[in-house]
Coordinates of C-alpha atoms in Angstrom, one line a residue:
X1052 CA -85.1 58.9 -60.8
X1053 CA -86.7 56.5 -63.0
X1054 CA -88.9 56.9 -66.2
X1055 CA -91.8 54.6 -68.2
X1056 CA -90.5 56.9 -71.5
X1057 CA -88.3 55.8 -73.7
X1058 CA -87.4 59.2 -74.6
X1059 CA -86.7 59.9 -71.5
X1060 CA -84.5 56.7 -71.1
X1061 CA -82.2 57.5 -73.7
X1062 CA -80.3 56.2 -76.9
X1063 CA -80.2 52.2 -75.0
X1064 CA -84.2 52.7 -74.3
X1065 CA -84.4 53.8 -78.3
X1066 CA -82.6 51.0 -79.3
X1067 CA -84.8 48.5 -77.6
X1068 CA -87.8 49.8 -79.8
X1069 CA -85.9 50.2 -82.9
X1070 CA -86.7 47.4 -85.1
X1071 CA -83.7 45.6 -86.7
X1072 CA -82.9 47.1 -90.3
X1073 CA -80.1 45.2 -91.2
X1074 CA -77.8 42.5 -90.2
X1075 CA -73.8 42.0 -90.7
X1076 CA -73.2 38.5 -91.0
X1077 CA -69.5 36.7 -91.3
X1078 CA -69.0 33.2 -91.2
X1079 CA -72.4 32.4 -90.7
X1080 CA -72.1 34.4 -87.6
X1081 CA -74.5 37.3 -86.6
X1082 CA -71.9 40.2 -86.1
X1083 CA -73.8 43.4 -86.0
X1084 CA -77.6 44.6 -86.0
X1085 CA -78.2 48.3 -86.7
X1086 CA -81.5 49.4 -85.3
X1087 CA -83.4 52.6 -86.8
X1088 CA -86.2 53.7 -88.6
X1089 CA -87.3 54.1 -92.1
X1090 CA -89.5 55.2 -94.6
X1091 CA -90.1 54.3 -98.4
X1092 CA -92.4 56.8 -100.2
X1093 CA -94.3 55.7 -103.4
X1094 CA -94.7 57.8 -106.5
X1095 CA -96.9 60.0 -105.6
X1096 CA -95.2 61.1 -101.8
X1097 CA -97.2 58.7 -100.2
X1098 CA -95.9 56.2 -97.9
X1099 CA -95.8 53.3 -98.9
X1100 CA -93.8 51.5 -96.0
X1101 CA -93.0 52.4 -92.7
X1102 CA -90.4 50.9 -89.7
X1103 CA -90.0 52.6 -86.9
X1104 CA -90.5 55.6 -85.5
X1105 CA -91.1 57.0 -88.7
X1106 CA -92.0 60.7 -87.5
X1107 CA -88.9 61.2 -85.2
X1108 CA -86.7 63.8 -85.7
X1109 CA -83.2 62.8 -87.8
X1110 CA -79.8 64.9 -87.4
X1111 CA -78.3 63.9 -90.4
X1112 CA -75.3 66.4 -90.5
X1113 CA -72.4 65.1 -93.0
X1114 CA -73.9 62.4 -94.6
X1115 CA -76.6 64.7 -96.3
X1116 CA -73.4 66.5 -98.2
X1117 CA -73.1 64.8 -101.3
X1118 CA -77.2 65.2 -102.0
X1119 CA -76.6 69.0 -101.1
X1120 CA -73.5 69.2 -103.3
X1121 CA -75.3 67.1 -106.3
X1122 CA -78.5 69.7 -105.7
X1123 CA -76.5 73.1 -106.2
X1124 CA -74.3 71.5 -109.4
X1125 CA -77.6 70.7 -111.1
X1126 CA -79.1 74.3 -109.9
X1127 CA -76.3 75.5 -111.7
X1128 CA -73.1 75.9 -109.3
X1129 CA -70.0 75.6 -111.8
X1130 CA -67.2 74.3 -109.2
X1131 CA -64.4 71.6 -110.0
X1132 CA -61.2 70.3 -108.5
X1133 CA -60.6 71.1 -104.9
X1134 CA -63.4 73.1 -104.6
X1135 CA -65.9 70.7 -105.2
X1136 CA -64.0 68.2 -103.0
X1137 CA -64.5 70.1 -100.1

């Protein structure tokens, strides 16, 4: 079964469409593209750049935990040592 939708076409279909964000280059050698999407916002929440598909749902699971761990310490959280490591 065959679809025109890259949604439906999955993550190699999404990867076609996803500009290129960044390069790793060694040697002079193109090593590595990572495709995705992104957003810069201006001052006032605006946005003020846009690549990609901007809109589309993100699953960013572990690597939000250190802006969730810096949010509670400044709301007031007192933890240190091991407990703040985990």
């Amino acid at each position: 079964m065959s679809s025109s939708s890259p949604a439906a076409a999955g993550p190699a279909a999404d990867a076609a469409i996803s500009p290129v964000l960044a390069e790793v280059v060694r040697s002079g050698f193109v090593e590595g593209r990572h495709r995705g999407s992104l957003v810069v916002l201006a001052a006032d929440g605006g946005v003020e750049l846009a690549l990609g598909e901007a809109s589309a749902p993100v699953f960013p699971r572990s690597s939000n935990k250190p802006m969730q761990a810096a949010a509670v310490l400044r709301a007031g959280l007192e933890l240190s040592g091991e407990r703040l490591a985990l």
